[in-house]
Coordinates of C-alpha atoms in Angstrom, one line a residue:
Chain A
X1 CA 5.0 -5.3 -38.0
X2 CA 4.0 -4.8 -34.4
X3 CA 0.4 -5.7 -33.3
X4 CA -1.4 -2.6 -32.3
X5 CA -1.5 -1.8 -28.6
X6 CA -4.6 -0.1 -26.6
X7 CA -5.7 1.6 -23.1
X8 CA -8.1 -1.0 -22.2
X9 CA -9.2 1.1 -19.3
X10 CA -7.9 4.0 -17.4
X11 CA -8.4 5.5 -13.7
X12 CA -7.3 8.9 -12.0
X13 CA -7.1 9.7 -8.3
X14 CA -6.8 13.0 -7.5
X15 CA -8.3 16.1 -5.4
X16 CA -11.1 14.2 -3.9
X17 CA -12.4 12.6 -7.0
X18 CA -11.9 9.2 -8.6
X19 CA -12.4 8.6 -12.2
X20 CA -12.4 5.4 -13.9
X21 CA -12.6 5.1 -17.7
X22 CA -14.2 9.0 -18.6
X23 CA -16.8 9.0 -15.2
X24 CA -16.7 10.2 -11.8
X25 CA -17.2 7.3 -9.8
X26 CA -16.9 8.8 -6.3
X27 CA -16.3 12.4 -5.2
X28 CA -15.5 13.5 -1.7
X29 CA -15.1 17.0 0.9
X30 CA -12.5 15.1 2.8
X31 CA -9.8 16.8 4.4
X32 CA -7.4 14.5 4.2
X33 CA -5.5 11.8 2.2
X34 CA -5.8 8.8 4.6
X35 CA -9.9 9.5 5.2
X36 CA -10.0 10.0 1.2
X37 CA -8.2 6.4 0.8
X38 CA -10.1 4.9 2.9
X39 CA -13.7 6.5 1.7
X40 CA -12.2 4.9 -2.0
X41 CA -11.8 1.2 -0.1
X42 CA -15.3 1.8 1.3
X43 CA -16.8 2.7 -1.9
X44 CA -15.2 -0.1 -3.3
X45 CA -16.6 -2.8 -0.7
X46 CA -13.1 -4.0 -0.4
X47 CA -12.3 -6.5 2.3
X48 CA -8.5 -6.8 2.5
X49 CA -7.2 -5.9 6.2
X50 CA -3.8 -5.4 4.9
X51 CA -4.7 -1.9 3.3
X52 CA -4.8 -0.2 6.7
X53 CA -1.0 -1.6 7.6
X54 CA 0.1 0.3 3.9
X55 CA 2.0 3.6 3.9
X56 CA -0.2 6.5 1.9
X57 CA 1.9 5.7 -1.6
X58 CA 1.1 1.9 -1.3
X59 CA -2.9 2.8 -0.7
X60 CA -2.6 4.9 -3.5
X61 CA -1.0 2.5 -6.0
X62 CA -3.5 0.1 -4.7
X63 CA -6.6 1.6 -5.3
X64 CA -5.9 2.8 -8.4
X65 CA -5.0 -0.8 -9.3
X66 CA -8.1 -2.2 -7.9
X67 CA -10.2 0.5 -9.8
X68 CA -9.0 -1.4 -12.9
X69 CA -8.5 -5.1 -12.1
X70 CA -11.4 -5.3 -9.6
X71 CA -13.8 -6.7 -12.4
X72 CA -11.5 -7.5 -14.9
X73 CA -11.1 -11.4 -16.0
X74 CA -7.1 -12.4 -15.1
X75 CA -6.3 -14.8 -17.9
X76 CA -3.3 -16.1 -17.6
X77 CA -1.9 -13.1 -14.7
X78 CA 1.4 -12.2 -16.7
X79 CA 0.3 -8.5 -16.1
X80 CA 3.6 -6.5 -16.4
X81 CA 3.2 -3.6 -13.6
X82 CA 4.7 0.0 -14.5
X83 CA 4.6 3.1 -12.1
X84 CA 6.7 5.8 -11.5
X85 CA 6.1 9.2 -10.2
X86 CA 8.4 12.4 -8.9
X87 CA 8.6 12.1 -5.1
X88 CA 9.7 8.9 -4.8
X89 CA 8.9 7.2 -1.6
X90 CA 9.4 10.8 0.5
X91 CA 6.2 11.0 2.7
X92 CA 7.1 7.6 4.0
X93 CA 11.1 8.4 4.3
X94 CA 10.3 11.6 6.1
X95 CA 7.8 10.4 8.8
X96 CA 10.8 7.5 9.3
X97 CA 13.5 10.1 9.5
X98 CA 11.3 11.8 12.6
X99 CA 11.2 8.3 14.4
X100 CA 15.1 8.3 14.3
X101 CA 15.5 12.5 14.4
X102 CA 16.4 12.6 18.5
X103 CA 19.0 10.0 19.9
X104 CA 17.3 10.7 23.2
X105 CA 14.0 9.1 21.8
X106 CA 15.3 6.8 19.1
X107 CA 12.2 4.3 18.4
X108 CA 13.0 3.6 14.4
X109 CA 9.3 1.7 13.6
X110 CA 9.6 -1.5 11.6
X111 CA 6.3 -1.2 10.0
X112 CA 7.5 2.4 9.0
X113 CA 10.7 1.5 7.7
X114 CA 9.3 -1.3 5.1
X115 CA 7.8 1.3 3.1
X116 CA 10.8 3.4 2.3
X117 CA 10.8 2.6 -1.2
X118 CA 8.2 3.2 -3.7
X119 CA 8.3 0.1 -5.6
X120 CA 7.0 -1.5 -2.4
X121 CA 3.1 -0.4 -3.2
X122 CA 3.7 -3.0 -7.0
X123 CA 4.8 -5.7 -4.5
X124 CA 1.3 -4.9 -2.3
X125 CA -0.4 -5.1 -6.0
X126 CA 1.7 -8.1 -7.1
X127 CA 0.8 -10.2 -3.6
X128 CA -2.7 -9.1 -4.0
X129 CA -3.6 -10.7 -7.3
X130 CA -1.0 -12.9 -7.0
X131 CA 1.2 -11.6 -10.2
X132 CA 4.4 -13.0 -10.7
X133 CA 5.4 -10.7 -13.7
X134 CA 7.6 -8.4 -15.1
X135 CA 7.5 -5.2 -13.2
X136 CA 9.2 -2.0 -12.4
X137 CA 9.0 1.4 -10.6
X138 CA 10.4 4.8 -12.4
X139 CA 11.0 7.9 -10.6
X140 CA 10.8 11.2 -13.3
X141 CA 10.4 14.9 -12.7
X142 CA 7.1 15.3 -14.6
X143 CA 4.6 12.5 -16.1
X144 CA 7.0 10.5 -19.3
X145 CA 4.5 9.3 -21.8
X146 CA 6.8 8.8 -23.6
X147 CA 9.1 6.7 -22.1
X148 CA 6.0 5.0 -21.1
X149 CA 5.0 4.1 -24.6
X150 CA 8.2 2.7 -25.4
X151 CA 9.1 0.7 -22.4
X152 CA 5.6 -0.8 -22.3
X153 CA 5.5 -1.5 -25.7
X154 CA 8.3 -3.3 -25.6
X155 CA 7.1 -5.7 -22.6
X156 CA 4.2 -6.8 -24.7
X157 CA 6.2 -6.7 -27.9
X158 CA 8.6 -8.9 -26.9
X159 CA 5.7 -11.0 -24.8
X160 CA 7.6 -10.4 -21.6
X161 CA 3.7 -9.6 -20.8
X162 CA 0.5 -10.2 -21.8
X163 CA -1.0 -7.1 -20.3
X164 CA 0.7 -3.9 -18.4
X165 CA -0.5 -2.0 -15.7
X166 CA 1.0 1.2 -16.1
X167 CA 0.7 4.6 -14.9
X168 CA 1.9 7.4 -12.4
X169 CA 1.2 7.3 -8.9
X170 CA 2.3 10.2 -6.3
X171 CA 2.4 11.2 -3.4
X172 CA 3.7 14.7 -1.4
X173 CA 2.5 16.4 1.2
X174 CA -1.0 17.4 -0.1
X175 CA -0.7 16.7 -3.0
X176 CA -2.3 12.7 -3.8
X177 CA -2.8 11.6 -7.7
X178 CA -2.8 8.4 -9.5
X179 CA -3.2 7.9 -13.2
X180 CA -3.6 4.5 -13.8
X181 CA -4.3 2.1 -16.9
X182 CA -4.4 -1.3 -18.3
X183 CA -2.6 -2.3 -21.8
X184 CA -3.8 -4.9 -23.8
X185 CA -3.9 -6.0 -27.7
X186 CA -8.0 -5.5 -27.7
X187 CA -9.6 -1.8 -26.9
X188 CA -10.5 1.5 -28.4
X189 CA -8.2 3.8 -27.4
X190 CA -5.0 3.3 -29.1
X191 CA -2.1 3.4 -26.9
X192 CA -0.1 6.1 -28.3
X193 CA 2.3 8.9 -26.6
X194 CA -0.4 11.5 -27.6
X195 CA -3.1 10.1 -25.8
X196 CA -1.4 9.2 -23.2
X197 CA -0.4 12.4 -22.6
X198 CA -4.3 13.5 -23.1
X199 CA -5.8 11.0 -20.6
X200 CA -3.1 12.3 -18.2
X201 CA -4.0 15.7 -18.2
X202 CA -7.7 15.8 -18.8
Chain B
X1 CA -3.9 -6.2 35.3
X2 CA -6.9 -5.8 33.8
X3 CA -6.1 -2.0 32.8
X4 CA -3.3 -3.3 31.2
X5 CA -4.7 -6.2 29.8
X6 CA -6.9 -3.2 28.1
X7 CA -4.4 -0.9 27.9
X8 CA -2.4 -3.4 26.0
X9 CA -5.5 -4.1 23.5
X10 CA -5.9 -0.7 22.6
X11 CA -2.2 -0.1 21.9
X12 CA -2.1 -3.3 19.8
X13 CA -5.1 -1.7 17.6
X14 CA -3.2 1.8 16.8
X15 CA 0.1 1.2 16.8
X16 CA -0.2 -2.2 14.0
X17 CA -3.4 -0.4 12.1
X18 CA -5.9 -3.2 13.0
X19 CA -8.7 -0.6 11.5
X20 CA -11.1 -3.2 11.2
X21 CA -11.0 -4.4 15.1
X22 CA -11.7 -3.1 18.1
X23 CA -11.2 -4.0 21.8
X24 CA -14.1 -5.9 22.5
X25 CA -12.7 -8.2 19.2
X26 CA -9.7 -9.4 21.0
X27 CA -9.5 -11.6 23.8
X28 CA -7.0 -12.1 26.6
X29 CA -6.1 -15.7 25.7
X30 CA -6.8 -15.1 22.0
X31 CA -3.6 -16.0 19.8
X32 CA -1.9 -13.3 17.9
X33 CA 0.0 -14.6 15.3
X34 CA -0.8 -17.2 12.8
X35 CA -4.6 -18.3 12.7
X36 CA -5.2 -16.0 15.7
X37 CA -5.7 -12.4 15.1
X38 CA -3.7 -13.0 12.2
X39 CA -0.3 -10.6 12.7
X40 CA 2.8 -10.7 11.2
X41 CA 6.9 -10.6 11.5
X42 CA 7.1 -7.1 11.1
X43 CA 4.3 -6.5 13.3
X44 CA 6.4 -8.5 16.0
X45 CA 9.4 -6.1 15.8
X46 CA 6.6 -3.4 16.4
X47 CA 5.3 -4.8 19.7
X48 CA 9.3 -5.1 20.6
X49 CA 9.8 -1.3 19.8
X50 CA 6.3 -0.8 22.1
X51 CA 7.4 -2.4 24.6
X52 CA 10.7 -0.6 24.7
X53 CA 9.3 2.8 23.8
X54 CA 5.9 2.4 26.1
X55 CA 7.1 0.4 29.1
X56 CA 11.0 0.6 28.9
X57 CA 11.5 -3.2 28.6
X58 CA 14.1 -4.2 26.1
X59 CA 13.9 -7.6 24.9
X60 CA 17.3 -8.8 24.3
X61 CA 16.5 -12.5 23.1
X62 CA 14.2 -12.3 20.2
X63 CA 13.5 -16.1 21.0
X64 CA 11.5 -14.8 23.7
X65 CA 9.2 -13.0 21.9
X66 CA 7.4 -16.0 21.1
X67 CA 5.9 -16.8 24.9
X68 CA 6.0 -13.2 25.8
X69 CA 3.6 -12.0 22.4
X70 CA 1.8 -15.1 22.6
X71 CA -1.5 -13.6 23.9
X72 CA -2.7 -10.6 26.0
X73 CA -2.5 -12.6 28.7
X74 CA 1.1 -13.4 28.6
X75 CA 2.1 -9.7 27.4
X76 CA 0.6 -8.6 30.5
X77 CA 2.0 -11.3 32.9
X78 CA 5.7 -10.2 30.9
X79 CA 5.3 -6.4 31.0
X80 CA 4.0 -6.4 35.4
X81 CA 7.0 -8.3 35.8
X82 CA 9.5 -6.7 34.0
X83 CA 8.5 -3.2 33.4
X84 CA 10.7 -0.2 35.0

């Protein structure tokens, strides 16, 4: 029989509020997504220059990932990473596709252009802690706990991982929001479809 | 030159997201890459598309882009001589 599996911790990101494991940690008035990110790194005390170079998606998926593995012990760092979300890379691909839009002024910008995927914000994660696990980025109308549950569980199942990082972060237009959280074999929470799905929409 | 030199600094600070610096952080003969003010490959193709895009210099050998982004100094030097 399978070991029991549980949500060590959990973080949200979303409409000027940061929660990490049931408590509002930071809450903001700010307009906008990039002065909200960057309020989070400040809050934070985070010292990694590379942030600012990140597209919006990849400062999302990283902050939400520091919010949990900030002050977290990394064993042996065979932390499987999980994200997907609805939109994809598009906020990125769009502001790309304007750089390229008139032949007349056809700058395409390199530093743009690298971000046009949104399994590029795990590889930001993956270079920052210095992971070289399992890891994978989904891209689903709606939130899957489901298909959460099982994929996960079968990373650490079959010890592909020791722990997973798993979650749902977005990004469109206005709309920013991260749901992030850590799996491990010791916790509280069970990880289960159900309250997945209830830590997801609380 | 020294309005370009400046020029030049600020550009480098918004167009590669150097959030943490400002102008008075980078000196002309200050190295840019490796151990100097630290950038990287892809910030090198983004000082070629500046230069193209701010000062209508194409650089058709990228083997030149070594000297020419080597410092302020020798940005500056490069774009006087070359721009249109």
């Amino acid at each position: 029989m399978n070991k029991k599996l549980y949500i060590q911790s959990y973080c949200k990101i979303a409409n000027n509020e940061v929660v990490l494991n049931d408590v509002v940690v930071l809450k903001t008035e700010l307009s906008d997504d990039k002065s909200f990110f960057k309020s989070i790194y400040n809050f934070l005390n985070l010292k990694y220059p590379k942030f600012f170079k990140m597209d919006g998606l990849s400062k999302l998926t990283y902050l939400a990932s520091e919010l949990i593995l900030k002050d977290i012990e990394i064993k042996d760092r065979n932390i499987a990473i999980v994200f997907s979300n609805s939109a994809s890379s598009l906020e990125t691909d769009r502001k790309y596709q304007k750089s390229i839009n008139d032949s007349a002024s056809y700058f395409p910008s390199p530093s743009v252009f690298v971000y046009t995927l949104p399994n590029i914000g795990i590889g930001e994660v993956s270079i920052r802690h210095q992971l070289k696990s399992e890891n994978a980025f989904f891209v689903f109308e709606k939130f899957n706990a489901k298909f959460n549950y099982f994929y996960e569980s079968n990373l650490m199942h079959t010890k592909k991982a020791t722990n997973v990082l798993g979650g749902w972060t977005n990004l469109d237009g206005q709309v920013a929001e991260a749901f992030v959280y850590l799996l491990s074999e010791n916790g509280k929470l069970e990880f289960t479809i159900e309250n997945l799905n209830k830590l997801y929409k609380k | 030159m020294d309005n370009l030199k400046q020029e030049l600094k600020e550009k480098i600070i918004e167009n590669l997201n150097l959030e943490d610096m400002n102008v008075a952080d980078i000196d002309d003969n200050d190295v840019l890459f490796g151990d100097g003010l630290g950038l990287d490959s892809i910030d090198a193709l983004e000082l070629i598309v500046m230069l193209d895009k701010d000062y209508g210099i194409k650089i058709a050998d990228p083997k030149k882009g070594k000297s020419i982004f080597e410092s302020i100094n020798t940005m500056a030097k490069f774009i006087s001589e070359n721009r249109n």
